[in-house]
XYZ file of C-alpha atoms in Angstrom:
324
model
C -20.287 53.348 2.216
C -18.448 54.334 -0.968
C -19.599 52.795 -4.247
C -16.239 50.994 -4.869
C -16.424 49.267 -1.490
C -19.998 48.174 -2.171
C -19.011 46.634 -5.550
C -16.093 44.797 -3.913
C -18.347 43.356 -1.237
C -20.960 42.272 -3.735
C -18.305 40.730 -5.989
C -16.816 38.778 -3.104
C -20.225 37.615 -1.970
C -21.126 36.238 -5.398
C -17.746 34.757 -6.334
C -17.286 32.541 -3.266
C -20.575 30.606 -3.570
C -19.988 30.040 -7.311
C -16.489 28.629 -6.660
C -17.792 26.492 -3.831
C -20.659 25.245 -5.995
C -18.224 24.332 -8.785
C -16.063 22.404 -6.331
C -19.068 20.567 -4.907
C -20.384 19.691 -8.370
C -17.099 18.203 -9.638
C -17.811 14.676 -10.817
C -16.353 11.946 -8.635
C -14.936 9.104 -10.726
C -14.973 5.538 -9.454
C -12.018 3.201 -9.909
C -12.166 -0.490 -9.126
C -9.008 -2.263 -7.985
C -8.892 -6.057 -8.198
C -5.951 -7.802 -6.540
C -5.651 -11.587 -6.110
C -3.175 -10.983 -3.284
C -3.390 -10.352 0.445
C -4.373 -6.801 1.368
C -1.975 -6.676 4.325
C 1.041 -7.767 2.289
C 3.695 -4.999 2.435
C 4.523 -5.418 -1.255
C 0.890 -4.929 -2.268
C 0.643 -1.827 -0.100
C 3.868 -0.396 -1.575
C 2.555 -0.893 -5.113
C -0.758 0.780 -4.330
C 1.060 3.679 -2.671
C 3.205 4.168 -5.790
C 0.083 4.247 -7.956
C -1.804 6.684 -5.732
C 1.148 9.046 -5.402
C 1.530 9.315 -9.181
C -2.237 9.547 -9.617
C -2.381 12.438 -7.170
C 0.374 14.216 -9.091
C -1.917 14.021 -12.118
C -4.671 15.878 -10.279
C -6.751 13.103 -8.711
C -7.509 13.114 -5.001
C -9.164 10.205 -3.201
C -12.436 11.445 -1.708
C -12.532 14.659 -3.744
C -12.736 13.718 -7.419
C -12.086 9.983 -7.304
C -13.244 7.054 -5.187
C -11.521 3.670 -5.048
C -13.306 0.333 -4.669
C -10.814 -2.339 -3.550
C -11.175 -6.100 -3.688
C -8.404 -8.401 -2.370
C -8.865 -12.147 -2.660
C -5.864 -13.834 -0.952
C -5.021 -16.003 -3.945
C -8.401 -17.742 -3.977
C -9.545 -18.241 -7.624
C -13.249 -18.458 -6.750
C -13.089 -15.277 -4.680
C -11.179 -13.538 -7.491
C -13.903 -14.404 -9.990
C -16.639 -13.298 -7.607
C -14.850 -10.058 -6.745
C -14.374 -9.280 -10.436
C -18.087 -9.709 -11.099
C -18.884 -7.599 -8.041
C -16.667 -4.746 -9.231
C -18.191 -4.836 -12.707
C -21.632 -4.632 -11.090
C -20.635 -1.303 -9.541
C -20.067 0.160 -13.049
C -16.778 1.928 -12.268
C -15.172 4.273 -14.773
C -12.004 2.140 -14.902
C -10.836 -1.103 -13.281
C -7.178 -1.566 -12.322
C -6.297 -5.274 -12.487
C -3.244 -6.652 -10.683
C -1.681 -9.729 -12.334
C -3.056 -12.450 -14.578
C -5.752 -13.993 -12.343
C -7.441 -10.608 -11.932
C -7.400 -9.920 -15.668
C -8.695 -13.421 -16.479
C -11.630 -12.928 -14.125
C -12.565 -9.500 -15.472
C -12.495 -10.288 -19.184
C -15.114 -12.975 -18.554
C -17.630 -10.468 -17.196
C -17.121 -7.219 -19.131
C -16.154 -6.150 -22.625
C -17.076 -2.495 -22.091
C -15.649 -1.157 -18.807
C -12.059 0.037 -19.384
C -9.449 -2.220 -17.769
C -5.821 -1.288 -17.116
C -3.711 -4.238 -16.017
C -0.348 -4.153 -14.322
C 2.222 -6.911 -13.763
C 0.460 -9.300 -16.117
C 2.698 -11.788 -17.933
C 2.317 -12.751 -21.601
C -0.930 -10.803 -22.221
C -1.130 -11.872 -25.878
C -0.534 -15.560 -25.179
C -2.965 -15.366 -22.268
C -5.685 -14.008 -24.558
C -6.012 -10.622 -22.862
C -5.171 -8.510 -25.930
C -4.875 -9.183 -29.645
C -1.497 -7.432 -29.901
C 0.789 -5.285 -27.784
C 0.820 -2.348 -30.194
C -2.934 -2.382 -30.844
C -4.677 -4.108 -27.934
C -8.168 -3.131 -29.128
C -11.311 -3.597 -27.082
C -11.582 -2.344 -23.515
C -8.212 -3.401 -22.120
C -4.579 -2.331 -22.043
C -1.817 -2.202 -19.491
C 1.689 -3.015 -18.407
C 3.394 -6.256 -19.229
C 5.748 -7.891 -16.715
C 7.330 -10.989 -18.320
C 7.414 -12.715 -21.691
C 7.653 -16.533 -21.516
C 11.241 -16.384 -22.834
C 12.355 -14.847 -19.516
C 12.300 -18.397 -18.109
C 15.389 -19.162 -20.197
C 17.134 -16.221 -18.543
C 16.076 -17.432 -15.090
C 17.594 -20.815 -15.918
C 20.811 -19.124 -17.038
C 21.004 -17.126 -13.786
C 20.410 -20.283 -11.745
C 23.320 -22.027 -13.497
C 25.582 -19.014 -12.990
C 25.017 -19.128 -9.248
C 24.946 -22.903 -8.921
C 26.892 -24.518 -11.788
C 26.361 -27.955 -10.264
C 22.583 -27.827 -10.783
C 21.427 -30.578 -13.125
C 17.714 -30.544 -12.281
C 15.499 -27.445 -12.144
C 11.923 -27.347 -10.869
C 9.760 -24.484 -12.155
C 7.476 -23.695 -9.228
C 4.280 -22.332 -10.785
C 0.489 -22.215 -10.680
C -0.893 -24.675 -13.257
C -4.064 -22.671 -13.946
C -2.238 -19.515 -15.020
C -1.507 -19.730 -18.741
C 1.584 -17.522 -18.508
C 3.025 -19.745 -15.755
C 2.604 -22.808 -17.968
C 4.331 -20.855 -20.763
C 7.286 -20.255 -18.410
C 7.601 -24.011 -17.886
C 7.573 -24.637 -21.652
C 10.203 -21.934 -22.254
C 12.452 -23.360 -19.530
C 12.092 -26.826 -21.055
C 13.055 -25.431 -24.469
C 16.186 -23.815 -23.021
C 17.142 -26.743 -20.790
C 19.501 -28.509 -23.222
C 21.542 -25.316 -23.610
C 22.395 -25.405 -19.931
C 22.550 -29.174 -19.415
C 19.564 -29.159 -17.074
C 16.462 -31.318 -16.846
C 13.384 -29.186 -16.169
C 10.507 -30.387 -13.984
C 7.085 -28.729 -13.798
C 6.378 -28.174 -10.085
C 2.716 -27.156 -9.869
C 1.584 -25.571 -6.583
C -1.718 -24.031 -5.527
C -1.345 -23.737 -1.760
C 1.111 -24.178 1.147
C 0.476 -27.924 1.366
C 1.424 -28.340 -2.298
C 4.541 -26.231 -1.843
C 5.868 -28.255 1.080
C 5.074 -31.595 -0.527
C 6.424 -30.774 -4.015
C 9.662 -29.139 -2.871
C 10.422 -31.816 -0.290
C 9.934 -34.578 -2.842
C 12.038 -32.747 -5.456
C 14.910 -32.323 -2.982
C 15.192 -36.069 -2.400
C 17.471 -36.324 -5.425
C 20.730 -34.341 -5.674
C 21.819 -31.379 -7.821
C 18.462 -29.652 -7.809
C 17.538 -25.967 -8.060
C 14.384 -23.882 -8.316
C 12.868 -21.295 -10.618
C 9.946 -19.647 -8.804
C 7.429 -18.157 -11.234
C 5.283 -15.115 -10.334
C 1.816 -16.166 -9.123
C -0.424 -15.555 -6.099
C 0.469 -19.021 -4.794
C 4.182 -18.134 -4.791
C 3.898 -14.452 -3.822
C 1.700 -15.007 -0.778
C 3.735 -18.035 0.356
C 7.186 -16.612 -0.313
C 8.361 -16.986 3.284
C 7.522 -20.704 3.162
C 9.231 -21.177 -0.218
C 12.354 -19.322 0.905
C 12.514 -21.273 4.164
C 12.154 -24.608 2.360
C 14.721 -23.684 -0.294
C 17.197 -22.800 2.464
C 16.500 -25.871 4.586
C 16.555 -28.259 1.623
C 19.626 -26.513 0.162
C 17.939 -25.798 -3.150
C 19.457 -22.787 -4.951
C 16.552 -20.698 -6.235
C 16.027 -17.810 -8.626
C 12.955 -15.608 -8.179
C 11.109 -13.081 -10.328
C 10.981 -10.148 -7.885
C 13.308 -8.435 -5.438
C 10.948 -8.910 -2.479
C 11.696 -12.647 -2.514
C 15.352 -11.802 -1.921
C 14.578 -9.329 0.860
C 12.586 -12.200 2.425
C 15.752 -14.327 2.375
C 15.768 -15.768 -1.139
C 19.046 -16.295 -2.972
C 18.696 -14.242 -6.153
C 16.086 -12.523 -8.279
C 16.070 -11.360 -11.858
C 13.090 -9.236 -12.754
C 11.416 -5.853 -12.771
C 10.466 -3.232 -10.209
C 6.680 -3.492 -9.935
C 6.380 0.076 -8.668
C 7.583 1.347 -12.056
C 4.610 -0.349 -13.713
C 2.098 0.913 -11.155
C 3.254 4.503 -11.579
C 2.908 4.107 -15.340
C -0.539 2.539 -14.886
C -1.638 5.711 -13.076
C -0.865 7.666 -16.251
C -2.992 5.311 -18.380
C -5.917 5.484 -15.948
C -5.662 9.295 -16.025
C -5.673 9.328 -19.842
C -8.734 7.058 -19.974
C -10.619 9.214 -17.458
C -9.859 12.198 -19.695
C -11.388 10.540 -22.725
C -8.878 8.210 -24.397
C -9.841 4.629 -25.256
C -7.892 1.746 -23.679
C -7.761 -0.138 -26.986
C -5.814 2.771 -28.502
C -3.137 2.718 -25.794
C -0.357 0.191 -26.525
C 0.584 -2.401 -23.950
C 3.910 -1.310 -22.460
C 6.856 -3.610 -21.736
C 9.418 -3.167 -18.953
C 12.485 -1.141 -19.848
C 14.826 -2.383 -17.106
C 15.521 -5.682 -15.370
C 17.293 -5.974 -12.037
C 19.632 -8.648 -10.659
C 19.444 -8.765 -6.860
C 21.556 -11.074 -4.665
C 21.288 -12.023 -1.002
C 24.902 -12.708 -0.027
C 23.907 -13.905 3.440
C 21.706 -16.613 1.932
C 24.425 -17.560 -0.549
C 26.860 -18.056 2.300
C 24.348 -20.111 4.288
C 23.847 -22.409 1.278
C 27.562 -22.713 0.615
C 27.375 -20.771 -2.648
C 30.326 -18.591 -3.551
C 29.204 -15.514 -5.503
C 31.904 -14.337 -7.870
C 33.014 -10.714 -7.949
C 31.733 -10.516 -11.527
C 28.219 -11.446 -10.446
C 28.353 -9.025 -7.548
C 29.386 -6.223 -9.903
C 26.434 -7.017 -12.197
C 23.941 -6.903 -9.334
C 21.678 -3.935 -8.816
């Protein structure tokens, strides 16, 4: 055997095990995911898929250099608190928190593990961060709605149903941001000649009882705030709004694809893709408190013309042209 061939063989024999050893020794990071929603919900799965796709583009592969620990709690506050404590007990490198109930649960049990939230409303008013520009501490993330958006929802409701004189804000009473939506709608009510009612719901029984009672008087409409109790029961809310002939404005497009009349809000997938970038930056050494809380850059108006027709609502060409 010639000397050059021998060197090549030896080089190949030593290089492969070193590369393989480096691959095997790559540190696997652990990411906790806390969602107060139903795991099987198509919207939840679409959001997670958007996150994981962007995360993979940044160099992270589930099972190779990162491992996910998921907890879904079906809108149950006690289970959300328990799942948050359980995730913290696993000492993950980062926890991804979906919506206000998840964040509220986590900040009670850790001030050290980095938390990136997504689709959380009014994070300053809810006590999650001290400011949007300088969140400080162990938490940052992606903001969905300021309380003032409730005034816009009321405006949209009046545009679609000018005859509405009473508006019920369907919300969860234990979510601070939801209560802030009610207050903002009340503050804007005189501008639109509407009386606002706080319609607190925690479960399907509440939803059916509250909406049925509200519909007993005429000229009513609904503003449906974002919360686990409204997300996970959207089919029931949409069905009741249609049957009781209550024009309703929702916060997310998926209510409209489920048969709701109109939504004015954000695309959650945009926030989850952006959250993947923040988680990547934290895993590479940045501190969450140094990363500013980001606000949405685009809001979408989505209309279900079939539902409008079924409820006897005529949607003007101007509104249709504004719709996304």
